[in-house]
Coordinates of C-alpha atoms in Angstrom, one line a residue:
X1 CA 0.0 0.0 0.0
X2 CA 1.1 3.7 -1.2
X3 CA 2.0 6.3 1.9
X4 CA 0.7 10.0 1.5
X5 CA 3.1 12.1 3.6
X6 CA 2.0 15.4 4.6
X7 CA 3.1 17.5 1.9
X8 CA 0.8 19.9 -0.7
X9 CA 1.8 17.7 -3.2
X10 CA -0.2 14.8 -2.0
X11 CA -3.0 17.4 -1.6
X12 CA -2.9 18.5 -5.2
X13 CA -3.0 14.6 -5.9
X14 CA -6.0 14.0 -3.5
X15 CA -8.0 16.8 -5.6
X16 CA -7.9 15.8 -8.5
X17 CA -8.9 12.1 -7.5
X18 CA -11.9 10.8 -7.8
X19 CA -13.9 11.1 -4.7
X20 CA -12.9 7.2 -2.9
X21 CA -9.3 7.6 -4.0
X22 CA -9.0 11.2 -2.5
X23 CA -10.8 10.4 0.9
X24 CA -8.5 7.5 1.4
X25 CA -5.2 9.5 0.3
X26 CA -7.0 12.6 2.8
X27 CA -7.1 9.7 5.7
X28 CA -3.7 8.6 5.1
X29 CA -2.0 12.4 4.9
X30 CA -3.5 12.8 8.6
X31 CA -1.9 9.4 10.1
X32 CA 1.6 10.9 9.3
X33 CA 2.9 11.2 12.0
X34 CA 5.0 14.5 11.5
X35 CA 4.2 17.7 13.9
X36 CA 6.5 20.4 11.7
X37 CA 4.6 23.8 11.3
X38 CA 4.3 22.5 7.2
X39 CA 2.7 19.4 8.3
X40 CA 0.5 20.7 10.3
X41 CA -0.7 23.5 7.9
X42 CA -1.2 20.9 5.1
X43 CA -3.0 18.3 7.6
X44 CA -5.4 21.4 8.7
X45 CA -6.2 21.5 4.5
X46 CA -6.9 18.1 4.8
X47 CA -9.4 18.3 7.3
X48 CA -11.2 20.5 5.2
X49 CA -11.2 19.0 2.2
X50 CA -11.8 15.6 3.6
X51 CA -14.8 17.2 5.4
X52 CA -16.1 18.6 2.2
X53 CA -15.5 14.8 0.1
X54 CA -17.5 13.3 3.2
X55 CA -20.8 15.9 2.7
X56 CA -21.0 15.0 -0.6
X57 CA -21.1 11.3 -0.8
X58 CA -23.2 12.1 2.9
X59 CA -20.9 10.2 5.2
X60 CA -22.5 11.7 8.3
X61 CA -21.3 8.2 10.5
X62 CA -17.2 8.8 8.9
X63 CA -17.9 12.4 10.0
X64 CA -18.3 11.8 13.6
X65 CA -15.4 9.1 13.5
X66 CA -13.1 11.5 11.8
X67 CA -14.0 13.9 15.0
X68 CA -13.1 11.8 17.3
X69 CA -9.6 10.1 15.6
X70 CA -8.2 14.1 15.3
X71 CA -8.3 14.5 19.0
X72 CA -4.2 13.9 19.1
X73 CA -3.7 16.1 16.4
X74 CA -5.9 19.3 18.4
X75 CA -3.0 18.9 21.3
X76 CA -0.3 20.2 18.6
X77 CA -2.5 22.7 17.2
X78 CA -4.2 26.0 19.0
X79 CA -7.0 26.0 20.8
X80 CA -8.7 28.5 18.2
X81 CA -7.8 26.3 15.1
X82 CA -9.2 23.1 17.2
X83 CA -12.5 24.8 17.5
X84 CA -12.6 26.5 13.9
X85 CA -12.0 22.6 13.0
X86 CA -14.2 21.5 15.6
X87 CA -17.5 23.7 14.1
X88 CA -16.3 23.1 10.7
X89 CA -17.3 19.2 10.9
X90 CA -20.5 19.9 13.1
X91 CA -21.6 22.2 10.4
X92 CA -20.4 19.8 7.6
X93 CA -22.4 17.0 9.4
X94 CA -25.4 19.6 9.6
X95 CA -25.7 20.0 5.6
X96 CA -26.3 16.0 5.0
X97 CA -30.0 15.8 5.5
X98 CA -31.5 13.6 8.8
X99 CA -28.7 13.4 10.6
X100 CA -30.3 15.3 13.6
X101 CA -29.7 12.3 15.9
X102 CA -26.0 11.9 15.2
X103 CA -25.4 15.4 15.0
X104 CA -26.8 15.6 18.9
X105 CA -24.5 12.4 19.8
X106 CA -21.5 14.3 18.1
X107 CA -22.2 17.3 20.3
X108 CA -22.4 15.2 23.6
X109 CA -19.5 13.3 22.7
X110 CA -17.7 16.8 22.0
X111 CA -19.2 18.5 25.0
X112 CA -17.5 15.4 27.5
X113 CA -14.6 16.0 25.7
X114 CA -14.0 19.4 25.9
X115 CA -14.9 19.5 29.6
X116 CA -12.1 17.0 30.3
X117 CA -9.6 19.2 28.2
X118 CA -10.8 22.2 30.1
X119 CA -11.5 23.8 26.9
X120 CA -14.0 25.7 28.0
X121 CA -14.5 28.4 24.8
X122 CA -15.3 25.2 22.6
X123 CA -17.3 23.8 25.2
X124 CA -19.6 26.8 25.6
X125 CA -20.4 27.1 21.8
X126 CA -20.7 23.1 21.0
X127 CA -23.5 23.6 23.9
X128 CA -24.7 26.2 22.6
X129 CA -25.0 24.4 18.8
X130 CA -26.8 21.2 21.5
X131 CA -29.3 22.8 22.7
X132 CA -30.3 24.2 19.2
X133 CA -30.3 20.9 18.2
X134 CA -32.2 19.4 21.1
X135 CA -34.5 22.2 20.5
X136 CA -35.0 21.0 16.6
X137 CA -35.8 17.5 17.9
X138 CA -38.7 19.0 20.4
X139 CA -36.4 18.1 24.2
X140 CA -37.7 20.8 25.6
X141 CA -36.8 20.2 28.9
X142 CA -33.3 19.1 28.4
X143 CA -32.7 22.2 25.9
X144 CA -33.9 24.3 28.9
X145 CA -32.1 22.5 31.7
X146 CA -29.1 23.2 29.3
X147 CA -29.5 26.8 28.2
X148 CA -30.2 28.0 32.0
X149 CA -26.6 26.5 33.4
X150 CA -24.8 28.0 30.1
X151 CA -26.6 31.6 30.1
X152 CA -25.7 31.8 33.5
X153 CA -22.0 30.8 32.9
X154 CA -21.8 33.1 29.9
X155 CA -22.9 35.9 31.6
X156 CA -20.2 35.8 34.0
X157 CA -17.6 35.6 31.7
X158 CA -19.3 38.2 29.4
X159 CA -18.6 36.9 26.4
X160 CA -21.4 39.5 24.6
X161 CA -21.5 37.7 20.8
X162 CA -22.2 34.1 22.7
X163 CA -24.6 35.9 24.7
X164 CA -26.9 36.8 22.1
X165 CA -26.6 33.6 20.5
X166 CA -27.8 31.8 23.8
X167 CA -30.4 35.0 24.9
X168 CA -32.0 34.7 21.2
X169 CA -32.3 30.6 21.3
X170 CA -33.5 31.0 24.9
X171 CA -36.5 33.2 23.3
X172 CA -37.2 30.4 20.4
X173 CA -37.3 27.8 23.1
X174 CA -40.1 29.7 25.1
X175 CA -41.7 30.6 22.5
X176 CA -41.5 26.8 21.4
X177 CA -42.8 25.9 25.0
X178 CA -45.9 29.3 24.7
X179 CA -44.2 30.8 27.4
X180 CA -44.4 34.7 25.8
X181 CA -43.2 36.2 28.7
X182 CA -40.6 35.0 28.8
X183 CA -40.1 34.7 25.0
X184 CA -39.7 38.3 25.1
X185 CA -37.8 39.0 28.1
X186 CA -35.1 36.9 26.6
X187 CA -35.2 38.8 23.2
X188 CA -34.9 41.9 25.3
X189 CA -32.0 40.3 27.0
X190 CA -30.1 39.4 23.4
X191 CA -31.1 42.7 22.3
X192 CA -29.4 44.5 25.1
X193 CA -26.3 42.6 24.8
X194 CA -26.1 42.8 20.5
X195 CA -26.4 46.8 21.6
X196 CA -23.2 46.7 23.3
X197 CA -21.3 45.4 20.3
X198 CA -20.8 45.0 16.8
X199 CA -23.6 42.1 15.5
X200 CA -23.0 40.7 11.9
X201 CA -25.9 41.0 9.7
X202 CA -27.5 37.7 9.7
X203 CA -27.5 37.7 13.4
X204 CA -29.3 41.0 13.0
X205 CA -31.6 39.6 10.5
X206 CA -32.4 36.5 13.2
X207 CA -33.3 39.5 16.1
X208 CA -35.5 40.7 14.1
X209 CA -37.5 38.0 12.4
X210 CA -38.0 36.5 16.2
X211 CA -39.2 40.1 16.9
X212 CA -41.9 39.7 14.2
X213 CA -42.8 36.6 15.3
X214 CA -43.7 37.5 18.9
X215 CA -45.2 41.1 17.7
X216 CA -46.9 38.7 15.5
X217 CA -48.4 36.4 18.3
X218 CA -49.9 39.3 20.2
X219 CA -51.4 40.0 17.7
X220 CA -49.7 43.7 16.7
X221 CA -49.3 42.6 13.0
X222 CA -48.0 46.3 12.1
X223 CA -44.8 46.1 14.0
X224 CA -44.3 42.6 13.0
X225 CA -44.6 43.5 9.5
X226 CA -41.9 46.3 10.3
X227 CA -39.5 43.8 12.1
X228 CA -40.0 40.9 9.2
X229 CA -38.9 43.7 6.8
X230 CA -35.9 44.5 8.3
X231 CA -35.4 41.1 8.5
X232 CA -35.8 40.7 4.6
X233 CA -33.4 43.5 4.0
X234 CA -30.7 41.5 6.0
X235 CA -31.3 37.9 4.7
X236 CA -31.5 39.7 0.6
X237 CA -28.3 41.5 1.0
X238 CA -26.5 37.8 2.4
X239 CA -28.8 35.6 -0.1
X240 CA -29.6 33.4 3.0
X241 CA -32.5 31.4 2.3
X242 CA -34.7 32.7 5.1
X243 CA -35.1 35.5 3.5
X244 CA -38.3 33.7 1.5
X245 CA -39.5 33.3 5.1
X246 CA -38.9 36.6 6.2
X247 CA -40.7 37.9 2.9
X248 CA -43.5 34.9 3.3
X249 CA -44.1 36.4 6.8
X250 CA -44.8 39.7 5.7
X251 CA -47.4 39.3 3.6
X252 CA -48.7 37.3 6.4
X253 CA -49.0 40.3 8.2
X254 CA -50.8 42.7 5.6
X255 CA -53.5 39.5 4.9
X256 CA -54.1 40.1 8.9
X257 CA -54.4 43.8 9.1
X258 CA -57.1 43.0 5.9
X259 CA -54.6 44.2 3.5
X260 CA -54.6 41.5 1.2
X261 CA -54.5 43.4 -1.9
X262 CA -51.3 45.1 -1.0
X263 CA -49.9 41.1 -1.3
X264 CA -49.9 41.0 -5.3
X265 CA -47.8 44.1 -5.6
X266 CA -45.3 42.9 -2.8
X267 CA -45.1 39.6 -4.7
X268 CA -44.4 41.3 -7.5
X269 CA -42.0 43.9 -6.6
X270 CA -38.1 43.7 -7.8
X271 CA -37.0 42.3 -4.2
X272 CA -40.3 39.9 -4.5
X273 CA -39.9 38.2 -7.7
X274 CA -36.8 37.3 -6.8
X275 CA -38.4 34.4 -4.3
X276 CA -41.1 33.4 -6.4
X277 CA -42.3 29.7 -5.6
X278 CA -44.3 27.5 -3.1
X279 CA -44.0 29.7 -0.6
X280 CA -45.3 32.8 -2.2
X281 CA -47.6 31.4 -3.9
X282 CA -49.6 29.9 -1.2
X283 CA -50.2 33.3 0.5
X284 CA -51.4 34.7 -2.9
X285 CA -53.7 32.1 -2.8
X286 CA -54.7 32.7 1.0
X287 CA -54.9 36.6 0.1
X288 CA -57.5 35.9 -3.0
X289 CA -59.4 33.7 -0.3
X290 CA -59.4 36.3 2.0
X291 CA -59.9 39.2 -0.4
X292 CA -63.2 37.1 -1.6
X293 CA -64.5 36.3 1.7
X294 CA -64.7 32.7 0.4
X295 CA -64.5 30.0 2.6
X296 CA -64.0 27.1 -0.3
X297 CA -60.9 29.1 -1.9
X298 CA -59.4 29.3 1.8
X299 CA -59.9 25.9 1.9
X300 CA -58.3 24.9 -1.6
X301 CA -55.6 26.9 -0.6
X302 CA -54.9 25.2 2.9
X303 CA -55.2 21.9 1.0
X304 CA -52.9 22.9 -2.1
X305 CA -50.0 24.5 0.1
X306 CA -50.2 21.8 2.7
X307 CA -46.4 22.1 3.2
X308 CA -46.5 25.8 2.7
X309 CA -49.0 26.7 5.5
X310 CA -50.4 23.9 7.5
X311 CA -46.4 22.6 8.2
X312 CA -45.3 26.1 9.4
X313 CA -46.3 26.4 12.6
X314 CA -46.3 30.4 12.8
X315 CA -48.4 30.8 9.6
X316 CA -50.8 27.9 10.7
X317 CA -51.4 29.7 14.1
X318 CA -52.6 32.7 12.2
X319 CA -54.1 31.1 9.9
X320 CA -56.1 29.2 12.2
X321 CA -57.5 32.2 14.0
X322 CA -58.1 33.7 10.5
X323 CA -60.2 31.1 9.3
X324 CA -62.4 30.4 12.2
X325 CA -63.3 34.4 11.8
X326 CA -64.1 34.0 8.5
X327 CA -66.1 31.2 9.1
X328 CA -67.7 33.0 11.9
X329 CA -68.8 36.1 9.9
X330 CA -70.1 33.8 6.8
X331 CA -72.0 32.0 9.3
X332 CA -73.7 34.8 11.3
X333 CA -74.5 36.4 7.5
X334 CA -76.2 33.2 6.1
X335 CA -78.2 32.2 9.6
X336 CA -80.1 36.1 9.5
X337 CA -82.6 35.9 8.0
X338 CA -83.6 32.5 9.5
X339 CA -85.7 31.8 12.7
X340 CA -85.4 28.1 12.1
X341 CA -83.6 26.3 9.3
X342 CA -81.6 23.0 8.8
X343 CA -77.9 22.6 9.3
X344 CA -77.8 20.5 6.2
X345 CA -79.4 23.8 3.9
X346 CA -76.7 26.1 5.8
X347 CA -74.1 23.7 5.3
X348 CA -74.7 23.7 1.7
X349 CA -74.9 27.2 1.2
X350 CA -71.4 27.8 2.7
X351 CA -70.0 24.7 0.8
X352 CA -68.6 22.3 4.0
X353 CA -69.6 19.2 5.9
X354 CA -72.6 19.3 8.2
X355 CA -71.2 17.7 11.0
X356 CA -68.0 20.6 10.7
X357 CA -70.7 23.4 10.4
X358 CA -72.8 21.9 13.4
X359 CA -70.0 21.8 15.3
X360 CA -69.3 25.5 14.7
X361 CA -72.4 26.8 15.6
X362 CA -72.5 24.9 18.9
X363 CA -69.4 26.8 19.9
X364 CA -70.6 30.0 18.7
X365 CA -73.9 29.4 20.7
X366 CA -71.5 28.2 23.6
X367 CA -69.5 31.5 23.0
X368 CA -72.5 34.1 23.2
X369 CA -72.0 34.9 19.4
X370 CA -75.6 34.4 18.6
X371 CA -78.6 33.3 20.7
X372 CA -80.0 30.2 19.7
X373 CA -79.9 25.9 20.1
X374 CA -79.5 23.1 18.4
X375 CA -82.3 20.8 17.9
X376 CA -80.0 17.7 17.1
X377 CA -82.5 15.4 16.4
X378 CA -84.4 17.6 13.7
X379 CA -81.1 18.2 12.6
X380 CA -82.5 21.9 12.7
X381 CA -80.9 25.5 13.9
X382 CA -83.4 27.9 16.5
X383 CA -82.4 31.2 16.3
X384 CA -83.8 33.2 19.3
X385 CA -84.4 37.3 19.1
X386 CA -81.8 39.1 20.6
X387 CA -82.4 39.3 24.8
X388 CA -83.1 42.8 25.4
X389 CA -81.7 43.7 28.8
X390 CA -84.2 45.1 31.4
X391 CA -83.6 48.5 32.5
X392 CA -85.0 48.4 35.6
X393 CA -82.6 46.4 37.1
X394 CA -79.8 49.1 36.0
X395 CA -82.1 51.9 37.3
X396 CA -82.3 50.1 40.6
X397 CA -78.5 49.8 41.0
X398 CA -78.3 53.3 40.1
X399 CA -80.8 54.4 42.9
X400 CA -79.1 52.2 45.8
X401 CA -75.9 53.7 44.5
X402 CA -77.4 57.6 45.2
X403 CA -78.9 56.5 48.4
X404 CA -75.4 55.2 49.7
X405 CA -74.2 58.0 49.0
X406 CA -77.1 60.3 50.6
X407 CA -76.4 57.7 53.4
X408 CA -72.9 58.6 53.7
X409 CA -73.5 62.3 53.5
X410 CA -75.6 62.6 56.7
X411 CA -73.5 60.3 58.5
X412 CA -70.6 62.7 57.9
X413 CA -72.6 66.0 59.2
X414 CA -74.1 63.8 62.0
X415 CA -70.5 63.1 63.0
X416 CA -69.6 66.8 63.2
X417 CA -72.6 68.2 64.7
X418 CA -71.8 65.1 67.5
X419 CA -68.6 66.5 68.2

């Protein structure tokens, strides 16, 4: 068997191999067992392109080995190269597709590691990158049990960047768990700390979008919209792919502020067309619905963007809330005129199943939105005139109210005449 010294030779060979030959000629440059400064640089360029060769033909298992053979090599190198190297293969593992599960192993295995070195920098981040991950895979409670020991930690050493790394996660695991107040307290928290230094753009862009989001949740779609468009801005400028997100978000917005004709020109705008697809396309379809006030093109829509709307749990939320007023207003508009009428007719005229219209009226009747009952074995709707309140039981409270008073009076000027 051919030996591959450590030379940039052998890595000019190992390029322009095909991809087997090069990762085996890449393995064998980093069992050399030379430590000069040379041999070290061209073994770092090893790593990297043996990383790259193992992404491609989606070697995430090799990945993880390869991480754990180099740990005699990160004793010859500096700590910062080890954790540039380190990151490198946990990101290069991250691009081959479900490898969620070996990706958190990786990081445990790293995290033991690293605390046994005493490398605590590494540690903090490959944590960091864990509870992401653990986040991803819905452990809440281990993500959390996590996140509180490193925030804490982090915050004494006040390291700022990793700060707002592990404040902004913090806030996506809340948020994650519907805990908004403490969602936003932990935004405030990453907010305060990127304030203090220089943040790069996409960390920017992140702030913001998870400022939409919660603006979005309480419903104060305006400065959501505001906060997903700075977010856009930041994402375009980097081409990162949330962008499409950030951009799928706002319109979003504008269809819940009842704005939904501003979404064709958005779409359609120099910044928009640049993301046309899926994604934009499904909230066209949602604004038409909307626009309409039709309940069957909502429905087509939620049934043709499936992956679009129903699998993203922000625009689902909203969405849900959007169609159940929808449905809601159609309802109370086609039940008017009636007195008494058959769910099966209503259901017809609104175009959906009778037992999902049945079971919307009884919550609406449970909810106060119209008087009336449900006559289950006619299969029939009574609607009941309006209750009008009796005023004489507000006039009464009104008069015992002025007597108390009177009461009061006299009790006063009986108490100074007294004295």
């Amino acid at each position: 068997m051919v030996s591959f010294p450590a030379t940039t030779e052998t890595i000019s060979l190992a390029l322009e191999a095909n991809s087997s030959e090069a990762i085996q000629i890449l393995y064998q440059v980093l069992e050399d067992p030379s430590s000069s400064p040379e041999a070290l640089r061209v073994k770092e360029q090893a790593i990297t392109n043996l990383c790259e060769r193992l992404t491609e033909e989606k070697r995430g298992e090799d990945l993880r080995t390869l991480l754990t053979k180099l740990r005699p090599f990160f004793s010859l190198i500096p700590k910062a190269k080890t954790a540039k190297i380190v990151r490198g293969i946990i990101d290069a593992l991250a691009k081959i597709p479900g490898t969620t599960h070996l990706q958190i192993t990786l990081c445990k295995e790293m995290v033991a590691w690293t605390r046994a070195e005493k490398r605590t920098f590494l540690r903090q981040r490959v944590e960091a990158r864990l509870a992401a991950l653990l986040m991803e895979n819905k452990e809440y409670v281990e993500a959390l049990a996590l996140l509180t020991t490193l925030v804490k930690e982090v915050r004494r050493l006040d390291d700022k960047l990793l700060l707002v790394d592990i404040d902004l996660l913090e806030s996506k695991l809340h948020f994650s768990l519907r805990n908004l107040p403490k969602a936003k307290a932990a935004l405030t928290a990453a907010r305060t700390a990127a304030n203090a230094i220089y943040v790069p753009p996409a960390q920017q862009g992140t702030i913001d979008l998870q400022s939409g989001i919660l603006h979005a949740e309480e419903k104060d779609y305006k400065t959501g919209y505001s906060y997903f468009f700075e977010a856009f801005e930041s994402f375009n400028a980097l081409g990162d792919s949330r962008a499409v997100f950030s951009l799928k978000y706002m319109l979003l917005c504008k269809i819940m502020v009842s704005q939904a004709d501003d979404v064709a020109g958005i779409i359609s705008s120099k910044a928009g067309l640049q993301y046309v697809g899926p994604d934009l396309d499904a909230m066209k379809a949602v604004a038409d619905a909307h626009s309409k006030r039709s309940l069957k093109l909502f429905e087509n829509a939620l049934r043709d963007y499936k992956a679009q709307l129903e699998d993203d749990p922000i625009v689902h939320r909203h969405l849900s809330s959007l169609y159940d007023t929808l449905l809601e207003q159609n309802l109370c508009r086609l039940i008017e005129p009636f007195s008494r009428v058959e769910i099966a007719h209503i259901a017809e005229l609104i175009g959906l199943p009778v037992d999902h219209v049945e079971k919307k009226l009884s919550q609406m009747i449970l909810d106060k939105k119209f008087a009336g009952t449900l006559d289950q074995g006619a299969g029939c709707l009574i609607i009941f005139e309006d209750p009008k309140a009796d005023a004489i039981y507000s006039a009464t409270l009104d008069t015992i109210a002025n007597m108390e008073k009177v009461v009061d009076s006299l009790y006063v000027r009986s108490a100074k005449i007294m004295a």
